[in-house]
Coordinates of C-alpha atoms and ligand atoms in Angstrom, one line a residue:
M301 CA 81.2 91.1 209.7
K302 CA 84.9 91.5 209.0
I303 CA 85.4 91.2 205.3
N304 CA 88.2 89.2 203.6
K305 CA 90.3 92.2 202.5
S306 CA 92.4 90.0 200.2
L307 CA 89.3 89.2 198.2
S308 CA 87.7 92.7 198.3
S309 CA 90.9 94.5 197.2
M310 CA 91.5 92.1 194.2
P311 CA 92.2 94.0 191.0
A312 CA 89.3 93.7 188.6
G313 CA 89.5 90.6 186.3
Y314 CA 89.6 93.0 183.4
L315 CA 91.0 91.0 180.5
F316 CA 87.9 89.4 178.9
A317 CA 85.7 92.2 180.2
E318 CA 87.9 94.8 178.4
I319 CA 88.0 92.7 175.3
A320 CA 84.2 92.5 175.3
K321 CA 83.9 96.2 175.9
R322 CA 86.1 97.1 172.9
V323 CA 84.4 94.6 170.6
K324 CA 81.0 95.9 171.7
E325 CA 82.0 99.5 171.0
F326 CA 83.5 98.5 167.6
S327 CA 80.3 96.5 166.6
A328 CA 78.1 99.4 167.6
A329 CA 80.1 101.7 165.3
H330 CA 80.4 99.2 162.5
P331 CA 77.2 97.1 162.6
D332 CA 77.9 95.4 159.3
A333 CA 81.3 94.2 160.2
H334 CA 81.6 90.3 160.5
I335 CA 83.8 89.8 163.5
L336 CA 85.8 86.6 163.7
R337 CA 86.6 85.6 167.4
L338 CA 89.8 83.8 168.0
G339 CA 90.0 85.2 171.5
I340 CA 88.4 83.1 174.2
G341 CA 89.6 79.6 174.9
D342 CA 86.3 77.7 174.6
V343 CA 85.7 74.8 172.4
T344 CA 83.3 75.1 169.5
R345 CA 82.7 71.5 168.2
P346 CA 79.6 69.6 169.5
L347 CA 79.9 66.7 172.0
V348 CA 80.6 63.5 170.1
P349 CA 77.9 60.9 169.6
A350 CA 79.4 58.3 171.9
V351 CA 79.3 60.9 174.8
V352 CA 75.8 62.0 174.0
D353 CA 74.4 58.5 173.8
E354 CA 75.9 57.5 177.1
M355 CA 74.6 60.7 178.8
I356 CA 71.1 60.0 177.4
A357 CA 71.2 56.3 178.5
A358 CA 72.4 57.3 182.1
A359 CA 69.7 60.0 182.3
K360 CA 67.0 57.4 181.4
E361 CA 68.4 55.0 184.0
M362 CA 68.0 57.7 186.6
G363 CA 64.3 57.8 185.7
T364 CA 63.7 54.2 186.7
P365 CA 63.3 52.7 190.2
E366 CA 66.2 50.3 189.7
G367 CA 68.6 52.8 188.0
F368 CA 67.9 55.8 190.2
R369 CA 70.9 57.1 192.2
G370 CA 71.2 59.8 194.8
Y371 CA 74.6 61.2 196.0
G372 CA 77.3 59.3 194.3
P373 CA 80.7 58.3 195.9
D374 CA 82.6 61.4 197.1
F375 CA 85.5 61.1 194.8
G376 CA 83.8 59.6 191.7
Y377 CA 82.2 56.4 190.3
D378 CA 84.5 53.4 190.1
F379 CA 83.7 52.9 186.4
L380 CA 85.2 56.4 185.6
V381 CA 88.1 56.2 188.0
S382 CA 89.1 52.8 186.6
A383 CA 88.8 53.9 183.0
I384 CA 91.1 57.0 183.7
I385 CA 93.7 54.8 185.5
E386 CA 93.7 52.3 182.7
K387 CA 93.7 54.5 179.6
D388 CA 95.4 57.7 180.8
Y389 CA 98.0 56.2 183.1
I390 CA 98.7 52.5 182.8
A391 CA 98.8 52.9 179.0
R392 CA 101.7 55.4 179.6
G393 CA 103.5 53.3 182.1
V394 CA 102.2 55.0 185.2
S395 CA 100.5 52.9 187.9
L396 CA 97.9 54.6 190.2
S397 CA 95.5 53.3 192.8
K398 CA 91.9 54.3 192.8
E399 CA 92.2 56.3 195.9
E400 CA 94.6 58.6 194.1
V401 CA 92.0 59.9 191.6
F402 CA 89.6 62.6 192.6
I403 CA 86.7 63.3 190.1
S404 CA 85.5 66.9 190.0
D405 CA 83.4 69.4 188.1
G406 CA 86.4 71.2 186.6
A407 CA 90.1 71.8 186.6
K408 CA 89.4 75.4 187.3
S409 CA 87.7 74.5 190.6
D410 CA 90.5 72.1 191.5
V411 CA 93.4 74.4 190.6
G412 CA 91.5 77.2 192.4
N413 CA 90.6 75.2 195.5
L414 CA 93.8 73.2 196.1
Q415 CA 95.7 76.2 197.5
E416 CA 93.6 75.4 200.7
L417 CA 96.3 72.7 201.3
F418 CA 99.0 75.4 201.7
A419 CA 99.9 77.3 204.8
A420 CA 98.8 81.0 204.8
D421 CA 102.4 82.1 204.3
A422 CA 103.4 79.5 201.7
K423 CA 105.5 81.0 198.9
I424 CA 104.1 80.5 195.4
A425 CA 105.8 80.5 192.0
V426 CA 104.1 80.7 188.7
T427 CA 105.3 80.9 185.1
D428 CA 104.7 84.2 183.4
P429 CA 102.4 84.6 181.3
V430 CA 100.0 82.4 183.2
Y431 CA 96.5 80.9 183.5
P432 CA 95.2 83.6 185.9
V433 CA 93.4 81.2 188.3
Y434 CA 96.7 80.0 190.0
V435 CA 97.6 83.6 190.8
D436 CA 94.1 84.9 191.8
S437 CA 93.1 82.1 194.0
N438 CA 96.4 82.5 196.0
A439 CA 95.9 86.3 196.1
M440 CA 92.4 85.8 197.5
A441 CA 93.8 83.7 200.3
G442 CA 96.2 86.6 201.2
R443 CA 99.5 84.9 200.0
L444 CA 100.7 87.4 197.3
G445 CA 101.1 90.7 199.1
K446 CA 100.3 93.9 197.1
F447 CA 99.4 94.3 193.5
E448 CA 101.6 97.1 192.2
N449 CA 102.5 98.0 188.6
G450 CA 100.9 94.8 187.3
K451 CA 102.8 92.5 189.7
W452 CA 102.2 90.9 193.1
S453 CA 104.8 91.8 195.6
N454 CA 105.1 88.4 197.2
L455 CA 104.8 86.1 194.1
C456 CA 107.7 84.5 192.3
Y457 CA 107.4 85.0 188.6
L458 CA 109.2 82.6 186.2
P459 CA 109.3 84.5 182.8
C460 CA 108.7 82.5 179.7
N461 CA 109.6 84.4 176.5
A462 CA 111.2 83.9 173.1
E463 CA 114.6 84.6 174.6
N464 CA 114.4 81.5 176.8
G465 CA 112.5 79.5 174.4
F466 CA 109.5 79.5 176.7
V467 CA 111.3 77.2 179.1
P468 CA 111.1 78.9 182.5
D469 CA 114.3 79.1 184.8
L470 CA 114.1 77.2 188.0
P471 CA 113.1 79.5 191.0
S472 CA 116.2 81.3 192.3
E473 CA 114.6 81.5 195.7
K474 CA 113.0 79.1 198.1
V475 CA 109.3 78.5 197.1
D476 CA 106.9 76.0 198.5
V477 CA 104.7 75.6 195.4
I478 CA 105.3 75.9 191.6
Y479 CA 102.4 75.9 189.2
L480 CA 103.2 74.4 185.8
C481 CA 100.7 74.1 183.0
Y482 CA 101.7 72.0 179.9
P483 CA 100.8 72.2 177.1
N484 CA 100.7 75.8 178.2
N485 CA 97.8 78.2 178.2
P486 CA 98.4 80.9 176.9
T487 CA 101.6 80.2 174.9
G488 CA 100.8 76.8 173.5
T489 CA 104.4 75.7 174.2
V490 CA 105.5 72.5 176.0
L491 CA 108.2 71.1 178.1
N492 CA 109.9 67.9 176.9
K493 CA 110.8 65.1 179.4
D494 CA 114.3 66.4 180.2
Q495 CA 113.0 69.9 180.7
L496 CA 110.2 68.8 183.1
K497 CA 112.6 66.5 184.9
K498 CA 114.6 69.5 186.0
F499 CA 111.6 70.9 187.8
V500 CA 110.7 67.5 189.4
D501 CA 114.4 67.2 190.6
W502 CA 114.3 70.8 192.0
A503 CA 111.0 70.2 193.7
L504 CA 112.2 67.0 195.3
E505 CA 115.5 68.6 196.5
N506 CA 113.7 71.7 197.8
E507 CA 110.7 69.9 199.3
A508 CA 108.4 71.9 197.1
L509 CA 105.1 70.9 195.5
I510 CA 104.5 71.1 191.8
V511 CA 100.8 71.7 190.7
Y512 CA 100.8 70.3 187.2
D513 CA 97.9 71.5 185.1
A514 CA 97.5 69.1 182.1
A515 CA 94.2 70.4 180.8
Y516 CA 95.5 70.3 177.3
K517 CA 97.3 67.0 177.3
A518 CA 95.0 65.5 174.5
F519 CA 96.6 68.0 172.1
I520 CA 100.1 66.5 172.4
T521 CA 101.4 65.3 169.1
E522 CA 105.2 64.9 169.8
E523 CA 106.6 61.8 171.2
D524 CA 109.1 63.4 173.7
V525 CA 106.4 65.5 175.4
P526 CA 105.0 63.9 178.5
Q527 CA 101.2 63.7 178.8
S528 CA 101.6 63.3 182.6
I529 CA 104.2 64.5 185.0
Y530 CA 104.2 61.1 186.5
E531 CA 106.1 59.9 183.4
I532 CA 109.1 61.6 185.1
E533 CA 110.7 59.5 187.8
G534 CA 110.0 60.8 191.3
A535 CA 107.1 63.0 190.4
K536 CA 104.7 61.1 192.6
K537 CA 106.6 62.4 195.5
C538 CA 106.3 66.0 194.6
A539 CA 103.4 66.7 192.1
M540 CA 99.6 66.9 192.0
E541 CA 98.2 66.7 188.5
C542 CA 94.9 68.4 187.3
C543 CA 93.3 67.0 184.1
S544 CA 89.9 68.0 182.5
F545 CA 87.4 66.6 180.0
S546 CA 86.8 70.3 178.9
K547 CA 89.3 70.5 176.1
T548 CA 89.9 66.8 175.6
A549 CA 86.2 66.0 174.9
G550 CA 84.4 69.4 174.6
F551 CA 83.1 69.4 178.2
T552 CA 83.4 73.1 178.9
G553 CA 79.7 73.3 179.4
T554 CA 79.2 69.8 180.5
R555 CA 81.7 69.8 183.5
C556 CA 83.9 67.0 184.4
A557 CA 87.6 66.8 185.4
Y558 CA 89.9 64.9 187.7
T559 CA 92.9 65.5 189.9
I560 CA 95.6 63.0 190.8
V561 CA 96.9 63.2 194.4
P562 CA 99.5 60.3 194.9
K563 CA 99.7 58.8 198.3
E564 CA 103.5 59.4 198.3
L565 CA 102.9 63.1 198.6
I566 CA 103.9 63.8 202.1
F567 CA 104.7 67.4 203.4
D568 CA 105.4 68.2 207.0
G569 CA 104.5 64.6 207.7
V570 CA 101.0 65.1 206.3
S571 CA 99.5 63.1 203.4
L572 CA 98.1 65.5 200.8
N573 CA 95.9 62.7 199.6
R574 CA 94.3 62.4 203.0
I575 CA 93.7 66.2 203.5
W576 CA 92.6 66.7 199.9
G577 CA 90.1 63.9 200.4
R578 CA 89.0 65.5 203.7
R579 CA 88.5 68.8 202.0
Q580 CA 86.6 67.5 199.0
A581 CA 84.3 65.3 201.1
T582 CA 83.4 68.3 203.2
K583 CA 82.9 70.9 200.5
F584 CA 82.0 68.9 197.2
N585 CA 79.2 66.5 196.6
G586 CA 80.4 65.1 193.3
V587 CA 79.7 65.1 189.6
S588 CA 76.3 63.9 188.4
Y589 CA 76.0 60.3 187.3
P590 CA 75.0 61.0 183.7
I591 CA 78.0 63.3 183.3
Q592 CA 80.4 60.8 184.7
R593 CA 78.9 58.1 182.4
A594 CA 79.3 60.6 179.5
A595 CA 83.0 61.2 180.5
A596 CA 83.7 57.5 180.7
A597 CA 82.4 57.2 177.1
I598 CA 85.6 58.8 175.8
Y599 CA 87.5 55.8 176.9
T600 CA 85.7 53.3 174.7
D601 CA 87.4 52.7 171.2
E602 CA 84.5 54.5 169.5
G603 CA 84.4 57.4 171.9
H604 CA 88.2 57.8 171.7
A605 CA 88.2 57.9 168.0
Q606 CA 85.5 60.5 167.9
I607 CA 87.2 62.9 170.3
M608 CA 90.5 62.5 168.5
E609 CA 88.8 63.6 165.3
S610 CA 87.8 66.8 167.0
I611 CA 91.2 67.3 168.4
A612 CA 92.7 66.8 165.0
Y613 CA 90.3 69.4 163.5
Y614 CA 91.5 72.0 166.0
L615 CA 95.1 71.1 165.5
E616 CA 94.7 71.5 161.7
N617 CA 93.2 75.0 162.5
A618 CA 96.3 75.7 164.6
R619 CA 98.5 74.6 161.7
I620 CA 96.7 77.0 159.3
I621 CA 97.1 79.9 161.7
R622 CA 100.8 79.1 162.5
E623 CA 102.0 78.6 159.0
G624 CA 99.9 81.5 157.7
L625 CA 101.5 83.9 160.1
E626 CA 105.0 82.4 159.6
K627 CA 104.6 83.2 155.9
A628 CA 104.1 86.8 156.9
G629 CA 107.3 86.8 158.8
I630 CA 105.7 86.8 162.2
Q631 CA 107.4 84.9 165.0
V632 CA 105.0 82.2 166.1
Y633 CA 105.1 79.8 169.0
G634 CA 102.8 77.0 170.1
G635 CA 100.1 75.4 168.0
V636 CA 101.8 72.0 167.5
N637 CA 100.9 70.4 170.8
A638 CA 98.2 72.9 171.9
P639 CA 95.2 74.7 170.5
Y640 CA 96.9 78.1 171.2
I641 CA 99.1 80.1 169.0
W642 CA 101.3 82.7 170.7
M643 CA 102.6 85.4 168.3
K644 CA 105.0 88.2 168.7
T645 CA 103.3 91.4 167.9
P646 CA 104.8 93.0 164.7
D647 CA 107.2 96.0 164.9
G648 CA 107.3 96.0 168.8
M649 CA 103.7 96.9 169.1
G650 CA 102.0 96.7 172.5
S651 CA 99.7 93.8 172.8
W652 CA 96.6 96.0 173.3
E653 CA 97.7 98.2 170.4
F654 CA 97.9 95.1 168.3
F655 CA 94.5 94.0 169.5
D656 CA 93.0 97.3 168.4
L657 CA 94.7 97.1 165.0
L658 CA 93.3 93.6 164.3
L659 CA 89.9 94.5 165.5
N660 CA 89.6 97.7 163.5
K661 CA 91.4 96.6 160.3
A662 CA 90.8 92.8 160.1
H663 CA 87.7 92.5 162.3
V664 CA 89.5 89.7 164.1
V665 CA 89.5 89.3 167.9
G666 CA 92.4 87.8 169.8
T667 CA 93.8 88.1 173.3
P668 CA 96.5 90.6 174.3
G669 CA 99.3 88.7 175.9
E670 CA 99.7 91.3 178.6
G671 CA 96.4 90.1 180.0
F672 CA 98.2 86.9 181.2
G673 CA 101.0 88.6 183.1
P674 CA 103.9 91.0 182.6
S675 CA 105.9 88.8 180.3
G676 CA 102.9 88.5 178.0
E677 CA 103.4 92.1 176.8
G678 CA 104.5 92.2 173.2
Y679 CA 102.7 89.0 172.4
F680 CA 99.2 88.0 171.3
R681 CA 97.2 84.8 171.7
L682 CA 95.1 83.2 168.9
T683 CA 93.0 80.1 169.4
A684 CA 92.3 77.2 167.1
F685 CA 88.8 76.8 168.5
N686 CA 86.7 77.8 165.5
T687 CA 85.3 76.5 162.3
R688 CA 87.8 75.8 159.5
E689 CA 86.1 78.5 157.4
N690 CA 86.4 81.2 160.1
T691 CA 90.1 80.2 160.8
I692 CA 91.1 80.4 157.2
A693 CA 89.2 83.7 156.7
A694 CA 90.8 85.1 159.9
V695 CA 94.3 84.2 158.7
E696 CA 93.7 85.8 155.3
R697 CA 92.4 89.0 156.9
I698 CA 95.3 89.2 159.4
L699 CA 97.9 88.7 156.6
K700 CA 96.3 91.5 154.6
V701 CA 96.7 93.9 157.5
L702 CA 100.2 92.8 158.1
Ligands
PLP1687 N1 93.4 74.9 183.2 C1 93.8 75.6 182.2 C2 95.2 75.9 181.9 C3 92.8 76.2 181.3 O1 93.1 76.9 180.3 C4 91.4 75.9 181.6 C5 90.3 76.5 180.8 O2 90.5 77.3 179.9 C6 91.1 75.2 182.8 C7 92.2 74.7 183.6 C8 89.7 75.1 183.2 O3 89.2 73.7 182.9 P1 87.8 73.3 183.3 O4 86.8 73.6 182.2 O5 87.9 71.8 183.5 O6 87.4 74.0 184.6

């Protein structure tokens, strides 16, 4: 069997493995240290009651002759698709038809899989730092060339840093696809409508596709920040949008998401909606009925109020981290419309050097920015996914060290 060399020669996904290794070594040497983890971007609050009740009710239904269901519709149950369209889109002035919504088991699968729509030689652009799945999934398909000195030779990097206010420049070369994630992981920063419009206009002019990852849209607090790229005129002709219940409703372990593929998306005379449907129907058998019912529960008044309480809790943690660090004179970004706080490391420290300092002196774990791409060097990510007590304690400890 001839192996996929693009996959077998991938650099090791070392970031979280390296963090785990360093934490393990530290714990072994300091068994009494109480380590506070503000590193990995996983939710910590339980599923809300409205979601749990609906999941139980749907599971019980499945145990009756009348309520039992086998394979569901390929692209999701109508009750969930309709709720998404009404509450996430029509409420924001965006109309969509039911055939434009594809329910899935995660935004990670969708953003990883959708590169199957692109030609083998399609040119890709990503913001830098970046959620690694966009890069790795294209590298595995052989599109990115060689990995040398921390960079892929055939990938267009759009740096985001304090100097450009974390607003990437438009690509200066011809690219076929741009991945944008807003609110951003890892920086926690956003694009306002005018800033996003520049990308939409560029994509339309250059016949490029935007893959818009809106996994953190539930955290948006500011009016001028779009929750969907389709709030920008023309976006239906140039953008797919991936959304998830993971961070919106604590579904990281429950698994449900959706991707919007408008019918107006036509490239090379081919409808992306048609070929994404073809791909999904062949390779994916849908999300289970109880989970889709649980997801739909967040669109009821009761469910919505409950999830927004959790979001508000995380955003308050983010505020505590942001304001605490600012008091210590640290440059801090994000954390207003996102659960991530992106800080500049003090005194020009390397991001792994700062990681070691915080672990050893404050017993706090964060994520070195360099792990998200070359432009992440000199930055550090902290997350608001924790208890209030741990968040306050972590900030106090960090301030002491600083
Ligand atoms: N997109 C971004 C930007 C993320 O940060 C994450 C998870 O951390 C995902 C997608 C994955 O979402 P899901 O849990 O729906 O697979």
